């Protein structure tokens, strides 16, 4: 029972880390495969892109319908990771909390 509890907590942390890493991975793929599209994002940020600015601008880009229109399987995969890993992370943590409350 404790192993399942710890696995749910660790899975939740891993999924939250994935949801944080996914925008950076999409940004890297856009920079290398679609530099003209990346220039639009970089110019909209006005100035040098810090890590937080990349993350914040990619949040908006990941919500837009423009990325699926590119038809790139790797970008779409990372977009799906970003979209669902947050929800699955919360689900794991809530399941761990429910287990903790149920056992006590």
PDB file of C-alpha atoms in Angstrom:
ATOM      1  CA  UNK A   1       0.000   0.000   0.000  1.00  0.00           C
ATOM      2  CA  UNK A   2       2.852   2.376   0.844  1.00  0.00           C
ATOM      3  CA  UNK A   3       4.534   1.537  -2.446  1.00  0.00           C
ATOM      4  CA  UNK A   4       1.423   2.559  -4.385  1.00  0.00           C
ATOM      5  CA  UNK A   5       1.173   5.775  -2.362  1.00  0.00           C
ATOM      6  CA  UNK A   6       4.790   6.695  -3.036  1.00  0.00           C
ATOM      7  CA  UNK A   7       4.441   5.735  -6.695  1.00  0.00           C
ATOM      8  CA  UNK A   8       1.453   8.061  -7.058  1.00  0.00           C
ATOM      9  CA  UNK A   9       3.358  10.913  -5.430  1.00  0.00           C
ATOM     10  CA  UNK A  10       6.436  10.326  -7.584  1.00  0.00           C
ATOM     11  CA  UNK A  11       4.318  10.022 -10.723  1.00  0.00           C
ATOM     12  CA  UNK A  12       2.626  13.310  -9.885  1.00  0.00           C
ATOM     13  CA  UNK A  13       5.973  15.061  -9.481  1.00  0.00           C
ATOM     14  CA  UNK A  14       7.249  13.537 -12.732  1.00  0.00           C
ATOM     15  CA  UNK A  15       4.163  14.621 -14.628  1.00  0.00           C
ATOM     16  CA  UNK A  16       4.402  18.167 -13.288  1.00  0.00           C
ATOM     17  CA  UNK A  17       8.048  18.303 -14.346  1.00  0.00           C
ATOM     18  CA  UNK A  18       7.033  17.101 -17.817  1.00  0.00           C
ATOM     19  CA  UNK A  19       4.408  19.834 -18.058  1.00  0.00           C
ATOM     20  CA  UNK A  20       7.132  22.380 -17.244  1.00  0.00           C
ATOM     21  CA  UNK A  21       9.716  20.925 -19.665  1.00  0.00           C
ATOM     22  CA  UNK A  22       7.364  20.466 -22.630  1.00  0.00           C
ATOM     23  CA  UNK A  23       7.181  24.184 -23.639  1.00  0.00           C
ATOM     24  CA  UNK A  24      10.979  24.378 -23.713  1.00  0.00           C
ATOM     25  CA  UNK A  25      11.157  21.256 -25.860  1.00  0.00           C
ATOM     26  CA  UNK A  26       8.559  22.651 -28.282  1.00  0.00           C
ATOM     27  CA  UNK A  27      10.510  25.921 -28.414  1.00  0.00           C
ATOM     28  CA  UNK A  28      13.704  24.033 -29.259  1.00  0.00           C
ATOM     29  CA  UNK A  29      11.940  22.089 -32.014  1.00  0.00           C
ATOM     30  CA  UNK A  30      10.443  25.281 -33.427  1.00  0.00           C
ATOM     31  CA  UNK A  31      13.840  26.998 -33.387  1.00  0.00           C
ATOM     32  CA  UNK A  32      15.499  24.201 -35.370  1.00  0.00           C
ATOM     33  CA  UNK A  33      12.723  23.019 -37.702  1.00  0.00           C
ATOM     34  CA  UNK A  34      10.678  26.183 -38.241  1.00  0.00           C
ATOM     35  CA  UNK A  35      12.954  29.201 -37.731  1.00  0.00           C
ATOM     36  CA  UNK A  36      10.571  31.573 -39.531  1.00  0.00           C
ATOM     37  CA  UNK A  37       7.752  30.713 -37.093  1.00  0.00           C
ATOM     38  CA  UNK A  38      10.130  31.004 -34.160  1.00  0.00           C
ATOM     39  CA  UNK A  39      11.124  34.507 -35.288  1.00  0.00           C
ATOM     40  CA  UNK A  40       7.491  35.593 -34.978  1.00  0.00           C
ATOM     41  CA  UNK A  41       7.439  34.377 -31.362  1.00  0.00           C
ATOM     42  CA  UNK A  42      10.842  35.883 -30.562  1.00  0.00           C
ATOM     43  CA  UNK A  43       9.978  39.262 -32.092  1.00  0.00           C
ATOM     44  CA  UNK A  44       6.701  39.427 -30.179  1.00  0.00           C
ATOM     45  CA  UNK A  45       8.616  39.059 -26.907  1.00  0.00           C
ATOM     46  CA  UNK A  46      10.606  42.249 -27.640  1.00  0.00           C
ATOM     47  CA  UNK A  47      14.189  41.759 -26.697  1.00  0.00           C
ATOM     48  CA  UNK A  48      16.277  38.911 -25.386  1.00  0.00           C
ATOM     49  CA  UNK A  49      14.269  35.863 -24.407  1.00  0.00           C
ATOM     50  CA  UNK A  50      14.904  34.744 -20.856  1.00  0.00           C
ATOM     51  CA  UNK A  51      13.824  31.316 -19.642  1.00  0.00           C
ATOM     52  CA  UNK A  52      10.644  32.718 -18.125  1.00  0.00           C
ATOM     53  CA  UNK A  53       9.753  34.667 -21.285  1.00  0.00           C
ATOM     54  CA  UNK A  54      10.206  31.562 -23.423  1.00  0.00           C
ATOM     55  CA  UNK A  55       8.011  29.586 -21.046  1.00  0.00           C
ATOM     56  CA  UNK A  56       5.332  32.300 -20.887  1.00  0.00           C
ATOM     57  CA  UNK A  57       5.216  32.867 -24.642  1.00  0.00           C
ATOM     58  CA  UNK A  58       5.125  29.136 -25.299  1.00  0.00           C
ATOM     59  CA  UNK A  59       2.091  28.814 -23.008  1.00  0.00           C
ATOM     60  CA  UNK A  60       0.167  30.992 -25.452  1.00  0.00           C
ATOM     61  CA  UNK A  61       1.606  29.265 -28.505  1.00  0.00           C
ATOM     62  CA  UNK A  62       0.711  25.817 -27.138  1.00  0.00           C
ATOM     63  CA  UNK A  63      -2.912  26.930 -26.689  1.00  0.00           C
ATOM     64  CA  UNK A  64      -3.205  28.231 -30.245  1.00  0.00           C
ATOM     65  CA  UNK A  65      -4.350  26.117 -33.198  1.00  0.00           C
ATOM     66  CA  UNK A  66      -1.192  27.049 -35.125  1.00  0.00           C
ATOM     67  CA  UNK A  67       0.985  24.181 -33.881  1.00  0.00           C
ATOM     68  CA  UNK A  68      -1.255  21.325 -35.048  1.00  0.00           C
ATOM     69  CA  UNK A  69      -1.475  23.087 -38.415  1.00  0.00           C
ATOM     70  CA  UNK A  70       2.275  22.547 -38.888  1.00  0.00           C
ATOM     71  CA  UNK A  71       1.708  18.791 -39.014  1.00  0.00           C
ATOM     72  CA  UNK A  72       4.917  17.967 -37.140  1.00  0.00           C
ATOM     73  CA  UNK A  73       4.492  14.742 -35.169  1.00  0.00           C
ATOM     74  CA  UNK A  74       7.182  15.536 -32.575  1.00  0.00           C
ATOM     75  CA  UNK A  75       5.758  18.993 -31.835  1.00  0.00           C
ATOM     76  CA  UNK A  76       2.242  17.571 -31.596  1.00  0.00           C
ATOM     77  CA  UNK A  77       3.474  14.866 -29.217  1.00  0.00           C
ATOM     78  CA  UNK A  78       5.112  17.419 -26.899  1.00  0.00           C
ATOM     79  CA  UNK A  79       1.983  19.573 -27.135  1.00  0.00           C
ATOM     80  CA  UNK A  80      -0.110  16.620 -25.945  1.00  0.00           C
ATOM     81  CA  UNK A  81       2.392  15.947 -23.153  1.00  0.00           C
ATOM     82  CA  UNK A  82       2.038  19.579 -22.059  1.00  0.00           C
ATOM     83  CA  UNK A  83      -1.728  19.442 -22.259  1.00  0.00           C
ATOM     84  CA  UNK A  84      -2.403  16.223 -20.356  1.00  0.00           C
ATOM     85  CA  UNK A  85       0.517  15.861 -17.960  1.00  0.00           C
ATOM     86  CA  UNK A  86      -0.794  18.633 -15.701  1.00  0.00           C
ATOM     87  CA  UNK A  87      -4.164  16.940 -15.367  1.00  0.00           C
ATOM     88  CA  UNK A  88      -2.660  13.521 -14.821  1.00  0.00           C
ATOM     89  CA  UNK A  89      -0.266  14.946 -12.230  1.00  0.00           C
ATOM     90  CA  UNK A  90      -3.161  16.401 -10.251  1.00  0.00           C
ATOM     91  CA  UNK A  91      -5.036  13.131 -10.606  1.00  0.00           C
ATOM     92  CA  UNK A  92      -2.076  11.209  -9.152  1.00  0.00           C
ATOM     93  CA  UNK A  93      -1.751  13.599  -6.229  1.00  0.00           C
ATOM     94  CA  UNK A  94      -5.470  13.528  -5.485  1.00  0.00           C
ATOM     95  CA  UNK A  95      -5.439   9.734  -5.638  1.00  0.00           C
ATOM     96  CA  UNK A  96      -2.530   9.700  -3.171  1.00  0.00           C
ATOM     97  CA  UNK A  97      -4.451  12.062  -0.900  1.00  0.00           C
ATOM     98  CA  UNK A  98      -7.547   9.877  -1.145  1.00  0.00           C
ATOM     99  CA  UNK A  99      -5.441   6.839  -0.252  1.00  0.00           C
ATOM    100  CA  UNK A 100      -4.003   8.623   2.735  1.00  0.00           C
ATOM    101  CA  UNK A 101      -7.442   9.661   3.977  1.00  0.00           C
ATOM    102  CA  UNK A 102      -8.886   6.205   3.301  1.00  0.00           C
ATOM    103  CA  UNK A 103      -6.159   4.367   5.216  1.00  0.00           C
ATOM    104  CA  UNK A 104      -6.356   6.630   8.264  1.00  0.00           C
TER     105      UNK A 104
END
